[in-house]
mmCIF file of C-alpha atoms in Angstrom:
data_model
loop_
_atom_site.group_PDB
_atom_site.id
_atom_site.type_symbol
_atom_site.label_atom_id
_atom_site.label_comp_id
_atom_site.label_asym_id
_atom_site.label_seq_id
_atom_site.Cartn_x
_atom_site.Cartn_y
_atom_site.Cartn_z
ATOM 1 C CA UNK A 25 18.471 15.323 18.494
ATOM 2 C CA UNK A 26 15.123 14.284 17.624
ATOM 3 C CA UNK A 27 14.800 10.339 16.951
ATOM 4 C CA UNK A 28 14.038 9.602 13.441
ATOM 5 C CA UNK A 29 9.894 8.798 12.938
ATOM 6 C CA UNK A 30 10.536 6.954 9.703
ATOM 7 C CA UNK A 31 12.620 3.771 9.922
ATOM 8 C CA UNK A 32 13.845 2.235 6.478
ATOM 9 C CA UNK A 33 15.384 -1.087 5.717
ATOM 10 C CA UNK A 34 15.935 -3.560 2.723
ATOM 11 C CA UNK A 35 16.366 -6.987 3.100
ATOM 12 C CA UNK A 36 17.200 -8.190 -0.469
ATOM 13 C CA UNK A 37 14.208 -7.216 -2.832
ATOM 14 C CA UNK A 38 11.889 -6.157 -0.228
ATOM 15 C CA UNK A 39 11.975 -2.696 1.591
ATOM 16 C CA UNK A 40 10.537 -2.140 5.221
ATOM 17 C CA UNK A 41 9.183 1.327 5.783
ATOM 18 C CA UNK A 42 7.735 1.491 9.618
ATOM 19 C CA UNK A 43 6.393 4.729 10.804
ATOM 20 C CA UNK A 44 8.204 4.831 14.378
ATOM 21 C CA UNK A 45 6.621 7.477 16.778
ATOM 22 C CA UNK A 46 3.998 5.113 18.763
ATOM 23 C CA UNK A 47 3.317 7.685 21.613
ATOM 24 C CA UNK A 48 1.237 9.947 19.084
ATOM 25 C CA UNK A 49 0.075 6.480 17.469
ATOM 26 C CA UNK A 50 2.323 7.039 14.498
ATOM 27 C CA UNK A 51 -0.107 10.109 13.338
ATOM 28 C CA UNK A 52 0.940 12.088 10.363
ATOM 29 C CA UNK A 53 2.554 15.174 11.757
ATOM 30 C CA UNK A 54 5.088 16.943 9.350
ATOM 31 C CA UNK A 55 8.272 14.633 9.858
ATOM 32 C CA UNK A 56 6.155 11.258 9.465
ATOM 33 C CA UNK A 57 4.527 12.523 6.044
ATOM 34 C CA UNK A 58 8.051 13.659 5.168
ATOM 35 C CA UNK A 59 9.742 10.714 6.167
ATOM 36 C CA UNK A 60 7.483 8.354 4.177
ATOM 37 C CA UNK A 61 7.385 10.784 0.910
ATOM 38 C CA UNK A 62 11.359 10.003 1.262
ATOM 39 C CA UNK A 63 11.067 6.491 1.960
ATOM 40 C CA UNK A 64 8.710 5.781 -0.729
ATOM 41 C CA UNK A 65 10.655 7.761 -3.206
ATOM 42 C CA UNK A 66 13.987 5.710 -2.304
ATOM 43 C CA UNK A 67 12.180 2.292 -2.759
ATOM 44 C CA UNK A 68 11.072 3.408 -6.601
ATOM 45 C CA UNK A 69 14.732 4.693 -7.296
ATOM 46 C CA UNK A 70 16.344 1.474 -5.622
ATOM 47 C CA UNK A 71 16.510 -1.287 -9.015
ATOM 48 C CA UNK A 72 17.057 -3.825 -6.121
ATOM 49 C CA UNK A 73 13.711 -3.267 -4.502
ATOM 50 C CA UNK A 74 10.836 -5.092 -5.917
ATOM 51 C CA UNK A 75 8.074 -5.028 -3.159
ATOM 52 C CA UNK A 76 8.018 -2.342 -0.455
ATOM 53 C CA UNK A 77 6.139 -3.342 2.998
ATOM 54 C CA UNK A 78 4.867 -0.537 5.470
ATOM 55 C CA UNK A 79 4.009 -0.973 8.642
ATOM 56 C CA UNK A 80 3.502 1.053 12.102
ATOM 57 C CA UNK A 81 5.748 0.813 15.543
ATOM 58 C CA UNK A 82 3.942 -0.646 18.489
ATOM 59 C CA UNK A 83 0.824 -2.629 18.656
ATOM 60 C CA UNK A 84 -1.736 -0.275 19.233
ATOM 61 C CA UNK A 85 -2.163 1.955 16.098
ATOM 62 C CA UNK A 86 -0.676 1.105 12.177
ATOM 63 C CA UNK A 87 -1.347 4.926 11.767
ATOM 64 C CA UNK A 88 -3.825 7.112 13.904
ATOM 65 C CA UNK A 89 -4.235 9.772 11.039
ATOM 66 C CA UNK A 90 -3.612 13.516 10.938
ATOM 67 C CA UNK A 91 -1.566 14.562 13.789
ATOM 68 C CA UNK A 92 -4.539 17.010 15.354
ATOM 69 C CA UNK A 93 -2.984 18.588 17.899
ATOM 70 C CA UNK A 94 -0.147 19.986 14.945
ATOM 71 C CA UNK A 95 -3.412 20.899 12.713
ATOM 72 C CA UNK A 96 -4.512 22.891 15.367
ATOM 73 C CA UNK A 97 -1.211 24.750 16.123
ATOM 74 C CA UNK A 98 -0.952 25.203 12.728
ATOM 75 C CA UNK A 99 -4.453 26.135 11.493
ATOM 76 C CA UNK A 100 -4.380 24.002 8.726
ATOM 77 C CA UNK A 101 -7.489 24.893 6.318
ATOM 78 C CA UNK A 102 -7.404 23.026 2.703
ATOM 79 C CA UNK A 103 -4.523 20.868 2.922
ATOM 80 C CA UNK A 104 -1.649 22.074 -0.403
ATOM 81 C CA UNK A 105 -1.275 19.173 -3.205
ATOM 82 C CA UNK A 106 1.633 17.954 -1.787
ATOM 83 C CA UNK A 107 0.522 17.888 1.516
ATOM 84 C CA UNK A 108 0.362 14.109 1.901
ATOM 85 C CA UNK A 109 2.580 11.615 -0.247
ATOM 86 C CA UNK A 110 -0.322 9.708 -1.987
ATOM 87 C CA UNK A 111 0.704 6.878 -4.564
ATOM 88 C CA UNK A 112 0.193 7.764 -7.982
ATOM 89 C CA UNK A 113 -1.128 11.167 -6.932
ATOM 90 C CA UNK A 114 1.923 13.135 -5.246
ATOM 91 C CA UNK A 115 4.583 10.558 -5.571
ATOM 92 C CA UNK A 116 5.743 7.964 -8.017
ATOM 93 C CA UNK A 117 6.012 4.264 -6.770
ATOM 94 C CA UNK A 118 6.271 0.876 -9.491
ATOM 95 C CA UNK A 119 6.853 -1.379 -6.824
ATOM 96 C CA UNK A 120 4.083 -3.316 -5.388
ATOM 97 C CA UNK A 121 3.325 -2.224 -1.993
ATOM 98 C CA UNK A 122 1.980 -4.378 0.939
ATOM 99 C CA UNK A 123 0.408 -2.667 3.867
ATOM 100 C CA UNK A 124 0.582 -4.751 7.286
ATOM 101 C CA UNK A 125 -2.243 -3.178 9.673
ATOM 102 C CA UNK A 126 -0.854 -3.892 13.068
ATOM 103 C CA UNK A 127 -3.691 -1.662 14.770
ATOM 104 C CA UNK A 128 -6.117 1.281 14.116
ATOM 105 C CA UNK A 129 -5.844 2.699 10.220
ATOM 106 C CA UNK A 130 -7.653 5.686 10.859
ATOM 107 C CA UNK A 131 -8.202 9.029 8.400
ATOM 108 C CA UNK A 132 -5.047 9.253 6.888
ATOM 109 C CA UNK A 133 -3.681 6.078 8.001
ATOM 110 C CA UNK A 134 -6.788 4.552 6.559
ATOM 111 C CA UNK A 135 -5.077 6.179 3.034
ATOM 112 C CA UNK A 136 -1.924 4.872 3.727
ATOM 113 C CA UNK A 137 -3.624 1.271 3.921
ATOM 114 C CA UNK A 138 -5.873 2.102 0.869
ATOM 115 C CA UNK A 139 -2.966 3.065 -1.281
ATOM 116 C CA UNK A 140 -1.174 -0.138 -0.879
ATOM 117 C CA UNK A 141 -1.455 -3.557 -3.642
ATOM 118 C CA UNK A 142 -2.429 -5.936 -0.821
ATOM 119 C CA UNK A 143 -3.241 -5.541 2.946
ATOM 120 C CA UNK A 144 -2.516 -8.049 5.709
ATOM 121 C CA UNK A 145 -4.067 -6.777 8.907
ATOM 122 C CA UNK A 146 -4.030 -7.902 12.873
ATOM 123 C CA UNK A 147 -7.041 -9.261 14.109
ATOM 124 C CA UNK A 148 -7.481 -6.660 16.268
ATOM 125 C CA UNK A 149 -6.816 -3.540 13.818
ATOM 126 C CA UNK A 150 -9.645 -1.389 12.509
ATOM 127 C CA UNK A 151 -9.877 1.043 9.649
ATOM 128 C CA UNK A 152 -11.937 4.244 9.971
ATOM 129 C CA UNK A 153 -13.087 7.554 8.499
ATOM 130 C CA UNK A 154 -13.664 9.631 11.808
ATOM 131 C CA UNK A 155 -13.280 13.426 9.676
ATOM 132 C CA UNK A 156 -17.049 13.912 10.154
ATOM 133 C CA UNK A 157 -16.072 14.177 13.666
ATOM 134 C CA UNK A 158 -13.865 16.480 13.147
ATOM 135 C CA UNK A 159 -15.157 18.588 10.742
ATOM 136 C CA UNK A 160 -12.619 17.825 7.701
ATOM 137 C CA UNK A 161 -13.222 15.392 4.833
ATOM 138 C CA UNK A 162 -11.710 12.580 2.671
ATOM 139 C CA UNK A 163 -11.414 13.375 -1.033
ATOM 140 C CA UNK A 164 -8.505 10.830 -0.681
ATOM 141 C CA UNK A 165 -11.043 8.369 -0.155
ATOM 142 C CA UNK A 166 -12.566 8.270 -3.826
ATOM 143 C CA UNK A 167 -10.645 5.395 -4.878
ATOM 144 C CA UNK A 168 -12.723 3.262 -2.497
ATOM 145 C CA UNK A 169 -15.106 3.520 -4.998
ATOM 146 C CA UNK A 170 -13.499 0.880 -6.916
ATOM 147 C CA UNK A 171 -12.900 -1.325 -3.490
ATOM 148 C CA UNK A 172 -15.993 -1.322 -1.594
ATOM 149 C CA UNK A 173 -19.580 -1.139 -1.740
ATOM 150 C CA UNK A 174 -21.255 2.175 -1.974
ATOM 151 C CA UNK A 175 -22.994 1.749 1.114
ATOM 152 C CA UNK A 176 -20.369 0.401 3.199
ATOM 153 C CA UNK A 177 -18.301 3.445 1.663
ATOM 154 C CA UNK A 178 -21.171 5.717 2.656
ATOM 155 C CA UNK A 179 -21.178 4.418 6.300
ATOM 156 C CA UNK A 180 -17.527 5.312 6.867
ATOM 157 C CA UNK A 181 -17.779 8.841 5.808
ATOM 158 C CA UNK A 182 -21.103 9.456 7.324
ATOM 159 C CA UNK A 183 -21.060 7.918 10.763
ATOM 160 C CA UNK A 184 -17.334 8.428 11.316
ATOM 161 C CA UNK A 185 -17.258 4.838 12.959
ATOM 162 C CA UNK A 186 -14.794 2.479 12.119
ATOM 163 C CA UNK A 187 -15.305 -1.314 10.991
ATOM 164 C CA UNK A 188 -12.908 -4.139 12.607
ATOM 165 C CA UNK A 189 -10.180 -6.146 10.665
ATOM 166 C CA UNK A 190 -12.698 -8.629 10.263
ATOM 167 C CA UNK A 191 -15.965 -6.475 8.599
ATOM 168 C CA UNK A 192 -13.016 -5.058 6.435
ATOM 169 C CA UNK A 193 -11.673 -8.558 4.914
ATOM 170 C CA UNK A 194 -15.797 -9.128 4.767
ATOM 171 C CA UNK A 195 -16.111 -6.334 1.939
ATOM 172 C CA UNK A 196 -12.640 -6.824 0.048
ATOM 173 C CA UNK A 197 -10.154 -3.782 2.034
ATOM 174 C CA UNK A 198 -7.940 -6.494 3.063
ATOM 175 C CA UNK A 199 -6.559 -9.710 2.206
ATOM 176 C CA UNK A 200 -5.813 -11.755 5.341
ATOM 177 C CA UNK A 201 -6.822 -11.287 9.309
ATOM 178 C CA UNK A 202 -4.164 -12.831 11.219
ATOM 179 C CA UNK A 203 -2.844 -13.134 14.876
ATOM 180 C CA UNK A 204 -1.095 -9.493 15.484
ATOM 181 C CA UNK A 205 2.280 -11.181 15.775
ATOM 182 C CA UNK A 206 1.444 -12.578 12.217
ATOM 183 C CA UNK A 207 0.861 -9.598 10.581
ATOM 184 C CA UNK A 208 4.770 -8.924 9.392
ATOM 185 C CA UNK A 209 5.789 -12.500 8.886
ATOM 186 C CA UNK A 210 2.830 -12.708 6.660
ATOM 187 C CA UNK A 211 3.292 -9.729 4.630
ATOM 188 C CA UNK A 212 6.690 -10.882 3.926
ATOM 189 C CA UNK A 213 5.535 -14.158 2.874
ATOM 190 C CA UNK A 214 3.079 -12.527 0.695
ATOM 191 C CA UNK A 215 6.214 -9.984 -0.564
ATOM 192 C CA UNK A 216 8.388 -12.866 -1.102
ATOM 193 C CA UNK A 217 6.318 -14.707 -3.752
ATOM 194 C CA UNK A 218 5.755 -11.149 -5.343
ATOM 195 C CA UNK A 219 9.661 -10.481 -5.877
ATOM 196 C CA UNK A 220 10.206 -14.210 -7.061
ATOM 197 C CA UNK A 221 7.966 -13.560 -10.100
ATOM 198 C CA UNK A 222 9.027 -12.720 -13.311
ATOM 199 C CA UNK A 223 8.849 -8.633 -12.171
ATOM 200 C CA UNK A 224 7.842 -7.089 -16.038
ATOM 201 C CA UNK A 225 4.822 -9.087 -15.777
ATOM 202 C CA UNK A 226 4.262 -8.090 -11.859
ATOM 203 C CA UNK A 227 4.826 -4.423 -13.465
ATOM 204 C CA UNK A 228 2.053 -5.184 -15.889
ATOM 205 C CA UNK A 229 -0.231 -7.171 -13.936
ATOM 206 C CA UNK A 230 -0.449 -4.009 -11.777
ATOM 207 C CA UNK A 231 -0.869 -1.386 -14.158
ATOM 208 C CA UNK A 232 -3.341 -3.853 -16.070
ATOM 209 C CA UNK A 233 -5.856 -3.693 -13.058
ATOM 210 C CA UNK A 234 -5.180 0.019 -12.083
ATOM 211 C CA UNK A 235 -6.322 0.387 -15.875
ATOM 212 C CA UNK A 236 -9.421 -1.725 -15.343
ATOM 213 C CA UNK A 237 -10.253 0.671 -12.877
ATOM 214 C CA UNK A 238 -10.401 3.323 -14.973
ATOM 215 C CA UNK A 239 -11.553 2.585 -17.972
ATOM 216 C CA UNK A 240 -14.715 0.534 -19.462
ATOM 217 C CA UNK A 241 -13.987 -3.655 -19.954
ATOM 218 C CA UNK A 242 -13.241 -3.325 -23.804
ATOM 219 C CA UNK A 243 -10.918 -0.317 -23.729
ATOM 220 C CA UNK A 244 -9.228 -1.762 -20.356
ATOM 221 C CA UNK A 245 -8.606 -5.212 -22.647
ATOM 222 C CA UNK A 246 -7.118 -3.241 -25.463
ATOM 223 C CA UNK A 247 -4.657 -1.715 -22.701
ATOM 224 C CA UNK A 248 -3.496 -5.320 -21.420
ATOM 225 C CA UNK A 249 -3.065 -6.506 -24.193
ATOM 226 C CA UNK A 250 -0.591 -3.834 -25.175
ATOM 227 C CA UNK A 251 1.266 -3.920 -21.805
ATOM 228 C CA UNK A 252 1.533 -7.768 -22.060
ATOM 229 C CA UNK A 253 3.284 -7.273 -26.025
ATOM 230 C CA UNK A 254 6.391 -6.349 -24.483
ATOM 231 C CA UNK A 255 6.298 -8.789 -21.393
ATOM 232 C CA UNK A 256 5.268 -11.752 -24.051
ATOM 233 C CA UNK A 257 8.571 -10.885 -26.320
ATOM 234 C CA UNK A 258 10.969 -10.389 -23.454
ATOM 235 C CA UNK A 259 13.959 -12.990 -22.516
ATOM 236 C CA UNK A 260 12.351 -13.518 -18.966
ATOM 237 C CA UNK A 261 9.206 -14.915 -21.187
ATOM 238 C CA UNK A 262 11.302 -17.471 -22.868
ATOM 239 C CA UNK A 263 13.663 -18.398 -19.560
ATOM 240 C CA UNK A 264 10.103 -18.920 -17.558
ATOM 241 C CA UNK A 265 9.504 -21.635 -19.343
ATOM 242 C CA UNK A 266 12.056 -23.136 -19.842
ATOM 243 C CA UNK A 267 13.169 -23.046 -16.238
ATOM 244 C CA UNK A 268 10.191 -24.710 -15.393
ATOM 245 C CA UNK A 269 11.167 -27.681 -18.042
ATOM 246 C CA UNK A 270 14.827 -27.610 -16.706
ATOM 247 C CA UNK A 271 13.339 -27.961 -12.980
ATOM 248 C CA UNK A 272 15.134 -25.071 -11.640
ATOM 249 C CA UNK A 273 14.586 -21.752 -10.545
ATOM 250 C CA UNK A 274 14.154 -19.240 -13.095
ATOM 251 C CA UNK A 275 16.816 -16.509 -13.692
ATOM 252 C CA UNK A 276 14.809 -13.264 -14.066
ATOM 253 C CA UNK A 277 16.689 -10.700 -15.707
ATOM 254 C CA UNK A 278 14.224 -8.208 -15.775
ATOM 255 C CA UNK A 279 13.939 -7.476 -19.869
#
């Protein structure tokens, strides 16, 4: 029986999804993509989970990309819709998801980085675009359009080069460069003070700048406004504060 490639755990309000085959350096062959569509899809259906963490076996690679040698084998031309699990493309995911880059993020492990909330990444990682090599592409790289600059975006796609942990925390792709036996307790540090917010304005707060992505500055105010209505009239609005006057730890009840 073939070992399992996608290992999934919760601890409380946080989920651990580690993609677990580090002799192909955790590339995307069939059983990775759909172990993570299922892993993904269990931490959105789970009420417990409020913050998701995913992270690769081994020290060498978070995720190497598309598994090539399988490609080949298979003669995969254009890829079907569902052909990766993509967050808010071809799978549904609320929870806020924290990506912790324990080695090279490369071509479709550079998505599965750029689809997460917040990144923590080893000091030694590196994230990378190498389909010009290869003759594919990255239309799954659009969204780093609202992430990067244009010309830094441009150089990964062109050159097929990657940058370093370091370059990427330069231009705003991650949000800390630690030690690599950092990189998980960090991300749970950072997924701890996620799930002990108040989680319908977390919910908000996220969809509030995935709006301002989208839309210009005075329709994306109009939208927060109306997602913070219902956050601003909820119990957890009124037990915040007065928590906070009762010095004691608020009781989030989630409405």
């Amino acid at each position: 029986m073939a070992p399992p490639t996608i290992h999934y755990e919760r601890e409380g309000a946080i989920a651990t999804i580690t993609l677990d085959d580090p002799d192909h350096r955790n590339a995307l062959s069939a059983p990775i993509r759909q172990g993570l569509r299922a892993a993904l899809e269990a931490a959105h259906e789970d009420d417990e989970v409020r913050v998701a963490i995913i992270t690769g076996a081994g020290d060498r690679a978070f995720c190497a990309g598309a598994h090539l040698k399988e490609m080949a084998e298979s003669g995969l031309g254009v890829p079907s819709a569902d052909y990766m699990p993509i967050v808010g493309r071809t799978v549904a995911f609320s929870k806020v998801l924290i990506a912790a880059v324990n080695g090279a993020a490369l071509g479709g492990g550079f998505l599965v980085a750029q689809m997460a909330d917040l990144v923590v990444a080893a000091d030694h990682a590196t994230f990378g675009m190498p389909e010009a090599r290869v003759g594919r592409g990255a239309p799954w790289s659009v969204p780093l359009s609202a992430m990067i600059p244009k010309r830094v975006w441009l150089q990964l796609c062109l050159t097929g080069q990657p940058i370093d942990a370091r370059r990427a925390y330069e231009v705003g792709l991650v949000n800390a460069v630690v030690p690599a036996d950092r990189v998980l307790p960090e991300a749970r540090a950072l997924a701890e003070a996620v799930a002990a917010n108040a989680p319908l304005t977390v919910a908000a707060s996220k969809e509030m700048v995935r709006l301002a992505g989208e839309l210009g500055c005075t329709a994306a105010w109009d939208a927060a406004d109306a997602l913070f209505e219902p956050v601003y009239r909820s119990r957890d609005a009124v037990e915040g504060p007065a928590a906070f006057g009762e010095h004691r730890p608020p009781r989030w009840q989630g409405h």
